Amino acid sequence: MEKPAQEAHTGNRRGRRSRQEILDAAARVMSVRGYAGTSISTLVKETGLPKSAFYHHFESKAGLLSAVMAQGARGFFDAMREAHRNPPEQGAPRERLGWYLRKTGEVFVHREEFLRLLLVLVMSHEAAEAPEAQRTVSAVRDEGRDYMRHMIRSSFMSEGEDAANAVADALGHFGMAGFDGAFVSLQSEDGKPIAEFMDQLADAMVALGAALLARR
């Protein structure tokens, strides 16, 4: 006998809720303990859900990590696009790049769990059994560099399109390295606000860009 439509709908809603609870708990715990240090038993305790619920939604712990990373990446870049929705249309490169980087710093503060886990996976090989998650890590880093180049290019457009492209291509990796360092400092709680790092990074990148253009 088929289940009544209302009962099926309720079951689907409950299933979606339990899946999201698992993803949220896994993101929270893995960002602190890492992938290798997070067991399904720990997540069972965190959520209060039975172990069978985990394997109903995810075929393995590796599959769970892949879903966590995919969800985190979507949330992070959605937040970046929202933060940068109305950039200043005028102004010198320092003014424009400073705006972009300050907005990015604000996103970092609200996406710490995802970024912590991302850096753990970048610096370790503990998720080798989860190749899909590792591919997501690589894709996020690539998209992050593309986003950094976009911010630099947009900031230097007052110097002309060719100049803006040259600076963006030259400084994309440097900008990402600055982001990484600022986030690590934020996690170390050394007392320096990320907004200050972002302002200093903007100063450095604009100076490097100006020097690069002066040599052209």
PDB file of C-alpha atoms in Angstrom:
ATOM      1  CA  MET A   1       0.000   0.000   0.000  1.00  0.00           C
ATOM      2  CA  GLU A   2       1.333   3.435  -0.939  1.00  0.00           C
ATOM      3  CA  LYS A   3       1.892   5.988   1.802  1.00  0.00           C
ATOM      4  CA  PRO A   4      -0.524   8.945   1.859  1.00  0.00           C
ATOM      5  CA  ALA A   5       0.885  12.011   0.088  1.00  0.00           C
ATOM      6  CA  GLN A   6       1.034  14.047   3.324  1.00  0.00           C
ATOM      7  CA  GLU A   7       2.939  11.297   5.126  1.00  0.00           C
ATOM      8  CA  ALA A   8       5.423  10.973   2.259  1.00  0.00           C
ATOM      9  CA  HIS A   9       5.932  14.736   2.180  1.00  0.00           C
ATOM     10  CA  THR A  10       6.557  14.815   5.937  1.00  0.00           C
ATOM     11  CA  GLY A  11       9.037  11.953   5.615  1.00  0.00           C
ATOM     12  CA  ASN A  12      10.906  13.739   2.823  1.00  0.00           C
ATOM     13  CA  ARG A  13      11.067  16.947   4.856  1.00  0.00           C
ATOM     14  CA  ARG A  14      12.367  15.044   7.880  1.00  0.00           C
ATOM     15  CA  GLY A  15      14.938  13.324   5.679  1.00  0.00           C
ATOM     16  CA  ARG A  16      16.183  16.621   4.274  1.00  0.00           C
ATOM     17  CA  ARG A  17      16.391  18.035   7.789  1.00  0.00           C
ATOM     18  CA  SER A  18      18.389  15.071   9.102  1.00  0.00           C
ATOM     19  CA  ARG A  19      20.746  15.253   6.110  1.00  0.00           C
ATOM     20  CA  GLN A  20      21.350  18.949   6.774  1.00  0.00           C
ATOM     21  CA  GLU A  21      21.914  18.295  10.482  1.00  0.00           C
ATOM     22  CA  ILE A  22      24.565  15.750   9.567  1.00  0.00           C
ATOM     23  CA  LEU A  23      26.272  18.136   7.129  1.00  0.00           C
ATOM     24  CA  ASP A  24      26.270  20.987   9.650  1.00  0.00           C
ATOM     25  CA  ALA A  25      27.649  18.786  12.426  1.00  0.00           C
ATOM     26  CA  ALA A  26      30.323  17.295  10.161  1.00  0.00           C
ATOM     27  CA  ALA A  27      31.441  20.740   8.986  1.00  0.00           C
ATOM     28  CA  ARG A  28      31.658  21.969  12.583  1.00  0.00           C
ATOM     29  CA  VAL A  29      33.531  18.951  13.974  1.00  0.00           C
ATOM     30  CA  MET A  30      35.837  18.370  10.991  1.00  0.00           C
ATOM     31  CA  SER A  31      36.899  22.013  11.012  1.00  0.00           C
ATOM     32  CA  VAL A  32      38.261  21.446  14.536  1.00  0.00           C
ATOM     33  CA  ARG A  33      39.377  17.807  14.509  1.00  0.00           C
ATOM     34  CA  GLY A  34      40.159  17.364  10.831  1.00  0.00           C
ATOM     35  CA  TYR A  35      38.851  14.596   8.643  1.00  0.00           C
ATOM     36  CA  ALA A  36      40.918  11.775  10.134  1.00  0.00           C
ATOM     37  CA  GLY A  37      40.045  12.837  13.680  1.00  0.00           C
ATOM     38  CA  THR A  38      36.297  12.845  13.091  1.00  0.00           C
ATOM     39  CA  SER A  39      34.550   9.514  13.515  1.00  0.00           C
ATOM     40  CA  ILE A  40      30.976   8.654  12.653  1.00  0.00           C
ATOM     41  CA  SER A  41      30.503   7.814  16.342  1.00  0.00           C
ATOM     42  CA  THR A  42      31.463  11.386  17.246  1.00  0.00           C
ATOM     43  CA  LEU A  43      28.949  12.742  14.765  1.00  0.00           C
ATOM     44  CA  VAL A  44      26.264  10.428  16.146  1.00  0.00           C
ATOM     45  CA  LYS A  45      26.852  11.998  19.564  1.00  0.00           C
ATOM     46  CA  GLU A  46      26.831  15.516  18.104  1.00  0.00           C
ATOM     47  CA  THR A  47      23.542  15.099  16.253  1.00  0.00           C
ATOM     48  CA  GLY A  48      21.685  12.512  18.323  1.00  0.00           C
ATOM     49  CA  LEU A  49      20.847  10.724  15.079  1.00  0.00           C
ATOM     50  CA  PRO A  50      21.369   6.968  14.710  1.00  0.00           C
ATOM     51  CA  LYS A  51      24.327   5.696  12.709  1.00  0.00           C
ATOM     52  CA  SER A  52      21.894   4.270  10.156  1.00  0.00           C
ATOM     53  CA  ALA A  53      20.824   7.837   9.277  1.00  0.00           C
ATOM     54  CA  PHE A  54      24.378   8.659   8.211  1.00  0.00           C
ATOM     55  CA  TYR A  55      24.620   5.711   5.891  1.00  0.00           C
ATOM     56  CA  HIS A  56      21.151   6.392   4.550  1.00  0.00           C
ATOM     57  CA  HIS A  57      22.284   9.792   3.273  1.00  0.00           C
ATOM     58  CA  PHE A  58      25.988   9.147   2.624  1.00  0.00           C
ATOM     59  CA  GLU A  59      27.556   5.925   1.434  1.00  0.00           C
ATOM     60  CA  SER A  60      30.773   6.515   3.388  1.00  0.00           C
ATOM     61  CA  LYS A  61      32.669   8.993   5.533  1.00  0.00           C
ATOM     62  CA  ALA A  62      34.523  10.037   2.370  1.00  0.00           C
ATOM     63  CA  GLY A  63      31.187  10.746   0.698  1.00  0.00           C
ATOM     64  CA  LEU A  64      30.146  12.840   3.686  1.00  0.00           C
ATOM     65  CA  LEU A  65      33.353  14.904   3.459  1.00  0.00           C
ATOM     66  CA  SER A  66      32.747  15.455  -0.252  1.00  0.00           C
ATOM     67  CA  ALA A  67      29.235  16.743   0.481  1.00  0.00           C
ATOM     68  CA  VAL A  68      30.520  18.974   3.283  1.00  0.00           C
ATOM     69  CA  MET A  69      33.127  20.519   0.992  1.00  0.00           C
ATOM     70  CA  ALA A  70      30.681  20.997  -1.880  1.00  0.00           C
ATOM     71  CA  GLN A  71      28.170  22.715   0.392  1.00  0.00           C
ATOM     72  CA  GLY A  72      30.866  24.864   2.002  1.00  0.00           C
ATOM     73  CA  ALA A  73      32.241  25.949  -1.380  1.00  0.00           C
ATOM     74  CA  ARG A  74      28.811  26.965  -2.630  1.00  0.00           C
ATOM     75  CA  GLY A  75      28.127  28.934   0.548  1.00  0.00           C
ATOM     76  CA  PHE A  76      31.509  30.638   0.500  1.00  0.00           C
ATOM     77  CA  PHE A  77      31.360  31.857  -3.092  1.00  0.00           C
ATOM     78  CA  ASP A  78      27.700  32.837  -2.771  1.00  0.00           C
ATOM     79  CA  ALA A  79      28.721  34.972   0.225  1.00  0.00           C
ATOM     80  CA  MET A  80      31.606  36.480  -1.753  1.00  0.00           C
ATOM     81  CA  ARG A  81      29.354  37.434  -4.644  1.00  0.00           C
ATOM     82  CA  GLU A  82      26.810  38.950  -2.270  1.00  0.00           C
ATOM     83  CA  ALA A  83      29.489  40.928  -0.382  1.00  0.00           C
ATOM     84  CA  HIS A  84      30.877  42.331  -3.647  1.00  0.00           C
ATOM     85  CA  ARG A  85      27.537  43.062  -5.258  1.00  0.00           C
ATOM     86  CA  ASN A  86      27.898  46.862  -5.454  1.00  0.00           C
ATOM     87  CA  PRO A  87      31.589  47.737  -5.898  1.00  0.00           C
ATOM     88  CA  PRO A  88      32.633  51.392  -6.181  1.00  0.00           C
ATOM     89  CA  GLU A  89      32.524  52.438  -9.826  1.00  0.00           C
ATOM     90  CA  GLN A  90      35.088  55.203  -9.469  1.00  0.00           C
ATOM     91  CA  GLY A  91      38.279  55.713  -7.533  1.00  0.00           C
ATOM     92  CA  ALA A  92      41.970  54.911  -7.568  1.00  0.00           C
ATOM     93  CA  PRO A  93      43.178  51.276  -7.456  1.00  0.00           C
ATOM     94  CA  ARG A  94      43.913  51.526  -3.707  1.00  0.00           C
ATOM     95  CA  GLU A  95      40.413  52.683  -2.905  1.00  0.00           C
ATOM     96  CA  ARG A  96      38.754  50.018  -5.025  1.00  0.00           C
ATOM     97  CA  LEU A  97      41.002  47.121  -3.995  1.00  0.00           C
ATOM     98  CA  GLY A  98      40.743  48.138  -0.331  1.00  0.00           C
ATOM     99  CA  TRP A  99      36.962  47.908  -0.608  1.00  0.00           C
ATOM    100  CA  TYR A 100      37.111  44.442  -2.184  1.00  0.00           C
ATOM    101  CA  LEU A 101      39.549  43.092   0.384  1.00  0.00           C
ATOM    102  CA  ARG A 102      37.716  44.505   3.402  1.00  0.00           C
ATOM    103  CA  LYS A 103      34.506  42.888   2.167  1.00  0.00           C
ATOM    104  CA  THR A 104      36.396  39.634   1.664  1.00  0.00           C
ATOM    105  CA  GLY A 105      37.716  39.799   5.232  1.00  0.00           C
ATOM    106  CA  GLU A 106      34.143  40.073   6.488  1.00  0.00           C
ATOM    107  CA  VAL A 107      33.231  36.914   4.568  1.00  0.00           C
ATOM    108  CA  PHE A 108      36.228  35.113   6.095  1.00  0.00           C
ATOM    109  CA  VAL A 109      35.004  35.869   9.606  1.00  0.00           C
ATOM    110  CA  HIS A 110      31.601  34.323   8.884  1.00  0.00           C
ATOM    111  CA  ARG A 111      32.923  31.286   6.975  1.00  0.00           C
ATOM    112  CA  GLU A 112      35.616  30.153   9.384  1.00  0.00           C
ATOM    113  CA  GLU A 113      34.524  26.516   9.621  1.00  0.00           C
ATOM    114  CA  PHE A 114      34.738  25.935   5.888  1.00  0.00           C
ATOM    115  CA  LEU A 115      38.038  27.791   5.487  1.00  0.00           C
ATOM    116  CA  ARG A 116      39.646  25.969   8.436  1.00  0.00           C
ATOM    117  CA  LEU A 117      38.728  22.599   6.969  1.00  0.00           C
ATOM    118  CA  LEU A 118      39.861  23.710   3.520  1.00  0.00           C
ATOM    119  CA  LEU A 119      43.322  24.659   4.812  1.00  0.00           C
ATOM    120  CA  VAL A 120      43.633  21.414   6.783  1.00  0.00           C
ATOM    121  CA  LEU A 121      42.949  19.453   3.605  1.00  0.00           C
ATOM    122  CA  VAL A 122      45.346  21.616   1.594  1.00  0.00           C
ATOM    123  CA  MET A 123      48.190  21.056   4.061  1.00  0.00           C
ATOM    124  CA  SER A 124      47.635  17.364   4.786  1.00  0.00           C
ATOM    125  CA  HIS A 125      47.011  14.120   2.949  1.00  0.00           C
ATOM    126  CA  GLU A 126      44.502  12.798   5.454  1.00  0.00           C
ATOM    127  CA  ALA A 127      41.623  12.817   2.960  1.00  0.00           C
ATOM    128  CA  ALA A 128      43.387  10.795   0.272  1.00  0.00           C
ATOM    129  CA  GLU A 129      40.544   8.279   0.453  1.00  0.00           C
ATOM    130  CA  ALA A 130      38.102  11.003  -0.584  1.00  0.00           C
ATOM    131  CA  PRO A 131      39.285  12.037  -4.075  1.00  0.00           C
ATOM    132  CA  GLU A 132      36.055  13.897  -4.825  1.00  0.00           C
ATOM    133  CA  ALA A 133      36.605  16.111  -1.789  1.00  0.00           C
ATOM    134  CA  GLN A 134      40.202  16.715  -2.872  1.00  0.00           C
ATOM    135  CA  ARG A 135      38.971  17.731  -6.296  1.00  0.00           C
ATOM    136  CA  THR A 136      36.656  20.211  -4.594  1.00  0.00           C
ATOM    137  CA  VAL A 137      39.621  21.585  -2.631  1.00  0.00           C
ATOM    138  CA  SER A 138      41.570  22.102  -5.870  1.00  0.00           C
ATOM    139  CA  ALA A 139      38.537  23.652  -7.567  1.00  0.00           C
ATOM    140  CA  VAL A 140      38.011  26.057  -4.661  1.00  0.00           C
ATOM    141  CA  ARG A 141      41.664  27.139  -4.766  1.00  0.00           C
ATOM    142  CA  ASP A 142      41.462  27.658  -8.535  1.00  0.00           C
ATOM    143  CA  GLU A 143      38.222  29.612  -8.249  1.00  0.00           C
ATOM    144  CA  GLY A 144      39.691  31.628  -5.396  1.00  0.00           C
ATOM    145  CA  ARG A 145      42.666  32.650  -7.548  1.00  0.00           C
ATOM    146  CA  ASP A 146      40.314  33.550 -10.407  1.00  0.00           C
ATOM    147  CA  TYR A 147      38.273  35.638  -7.977  1.00  0.00           C
ATOM    148  CA  MET A 148      41.415  37.345  -6.716  1.00  0.00           C
ATOM    149  CA  ARG A 149      42.438  38.172 -10.293  1.00  0.00           C
ATOM    150  CA  HIS A 150      38.951  39.569 -10.889  1.00  0.00           C
ATOM    151  CA  MET A 151      39.231  41.868  -7.852  1.00  0.00           C
ATOM    152  CA  ILE A 152      42.675  43.096  -8.899  1.00  0.00           C
ATOM    153  CA  ARG A 153      41.648  43.561 -12.516  1.00  0.00           C
ATOM    154  CA  SER A 154      38.556  45.523 -11.530  1.00  0.00           C
ATOM    155  CA  SER A 155      40.585  47.712  -9.191  1.00  0.00           C
ATOM    156  CA  PHE A 156      43.201  48.593 -11.834  1.00  0.00           C
ATOM    157  CA  MET A 157      40.842  49.196 -14.763  1.00  0.00           C
ATOM    158  CA  SER A 158      41.466  52.942 -14.444  1.00  0.00           C
ATOM    159  CA  GLU A 159      44.974  52.157 -15.787  1.00  0.00           C
ATOM    160  CA  GLY A 160      43.561  50.526 -18.917  1.00  0.00           C
ATOM    161  CA  GLU A 161      42.423  46.995 -19.672  1.00  0.00           C
ATOM    162  CA  ASP A 162      45.822  45.642 -20.727  1.00  0.00           C
ATOM    163  CA  ALA A 163      47.484  47.061 -17.619  1.00  0.00           C
ATOM    164  CA  ALA A 164      44.742  45.704 -15.364  1.00  0.00           C
ATOM    165  CA  ASN A 165      45.072  42.232 -16.874  1.00  0.00           C
ATOM    166  CA  ALA A 166      48.854  42.286 -16.484  1.00  0.00           C
ATOM    167  CA  VAL A 167      48.675  43.247 -12.807  1.00  0.00           C
ATOM    168  CA  ALA A 168      45.950  40.687 -12.113  1.00  0.00           C
ATOM    169  CA  ASP A 169      47.928  37.872 -13.736  1.00  0.00           C
ATOM    170  CA  ALA A 170      51.124  38.863 -11.917  1.00  0.00           C
ATOM    171  CA  LEU A 171      49.608  39.220  -8.442  1.00  0.00           C
ATOM    172  CA  GLY A 172      46.861  36.593  -8.319  1.00  0.00           C
ATOM    173  CA  HIS A 173      48.942  34.015  -6.461  1.00  0.00           C
ATOM    174  CA  PHE A 174      50.456  36.636  -4.160  1.00  0.00           C
ATOM    175  CA  GLY A 175      46.997  37.844  -3.190  1.00  0.00           C
ATOM    176  CA  MET A 176      45.900  34.304  -2.359  1.00  0.00           C
ATOM    177  CA  ALA A 177      49.000  33.836  -0.204  1.00  0.00           C
ATOM    178  CA  GLY A 178      48.063  37.015   1.645  1.00  0.00           C
ATOM    179  CA  PHE A 179      44.556  35.680   2.224  1.00  0.00           C
ATOM    180  CA  ASP A 180      45.936  32.410   3.572  1.00  0.00           C
ATOM    181  CA  GLY A 181      48.255  34.183   5.991  1.00  0.00           C
ATOM    182  CA  ALA A 182      45.559  36.556   7.198  1.00  0.00           C
ATOM    183  CA  PHE A 183      43.192  33.669   7.875  1.00  0.00           C
ATOM    184  CA  VAL A 184      45.836  31.691   9.768  1.00  0.00           C
ATOM    185  CA  SER A 185      46.527  34.771  11.893  1.00  0.00           C
ATOM    186  CA  LEU A 186      42.802  35.125  12.559  1.00  0.00           C
ATOM    187  CA  GLN A 187      42.701  31.529  13.782  1.00  0.00           C
ATOM    188  CA  SER A 188      45.736  32.043  16.013  1.00  0.00           C
ATOM    189  CA  GLU A 189      43.890  34.826  17.861  1.00  0.00           C
ATOM    190  CA  ASP A 190      46.993  36.993  17.940  1.00  0.00           C
ATOM    191  CA  GLY A 191      44.855  40.068  18.474  1.00  0.00           C
ATOM    192  CA  LYS A 192      45.229  41.664  15.058  1.00  0.00           C
ATOM    193  CA  PRO A 193      41.873  42.254  13.340  1.00  0.00           C
ATOM    194  CA  ILE A 194      41.515  40.856   9.838  1.00  0.00           C
ATOM    195  CA  ALA A 195      40.431  44.277   8.561  1.00  0.00           C
ATOM    196  CA  GLU A 196      43.925  45.572   9.365  1.00  0.00           C
ATOM    197  CA  PHE A 197      45.508  42.718   7.425  1.00  0.00           C
ATOM    198  CA  MET A 198      43.245  43.411   4.471  1.00  0.00           C
ATOM    199  CA  ASP A 199      44.221  47.106   4.440  1.00  0.00           C
ATOM    200  CA  GLN A 200      47.920  46.230   4.565  1.00  0.00           C
ATOM    201  CA  LEU A 201      47.475  43.629   1.828  1.00  0.00           C
ATOM    202  CA  ALA A 202      45.755  46.248  -0.331  1.00  0.00           C
ATOM    203  CA  ASP A 203      48.664  48.656   0.278  1.00  0.00           C
ATOM    204  CA  ALA A 204      51.212  46.008  -0.701  1.00  0.00           C
ATOM    205  CA  MET A 205      49.384  44.842  -3.806  1.00  0.00           C
ATOM    206  CA  VAL A 206      48.777  48.352  -5.112  1.00  0.00           C
ATOM    207  CA  ALA A 207      52.456  49.205  -4.578  1.00  0.00           C
ATOM    208  CA  LEU A 208      53.527  46.044  -6.394  1.00  0.00           C
ATOM    209  CA  GLY A 209      51.068  46.736  -9.186  1.00  0.00           C
ATOM    210  CA  ALA A 210      52.315  50.287  -9.604  1.00  0.00           C
ATOM    211  CA  ALA A 211      55.929  49.076  -9.733  1.00  0.00           C
ATOM    212  CA  LEU A 212      55.000  46.460 -12.326  1.00  0.00           C
ATOM    213  CA  LEU A 213      53.294  49.044 -14.527  1.00  0.00           C
ATOM    214  CA  ALA A 214      56.220  51.463 -14.180  1.00  0.00           C
ATOM    215  CA  ARG A 215      58.487  48.803 -15.740  1.00  0.00           C
ATOM    216  CA  ARG A 216      56.225  48.233 -18.732  1.00  0.00           C
TER     217      ARG A 216
END
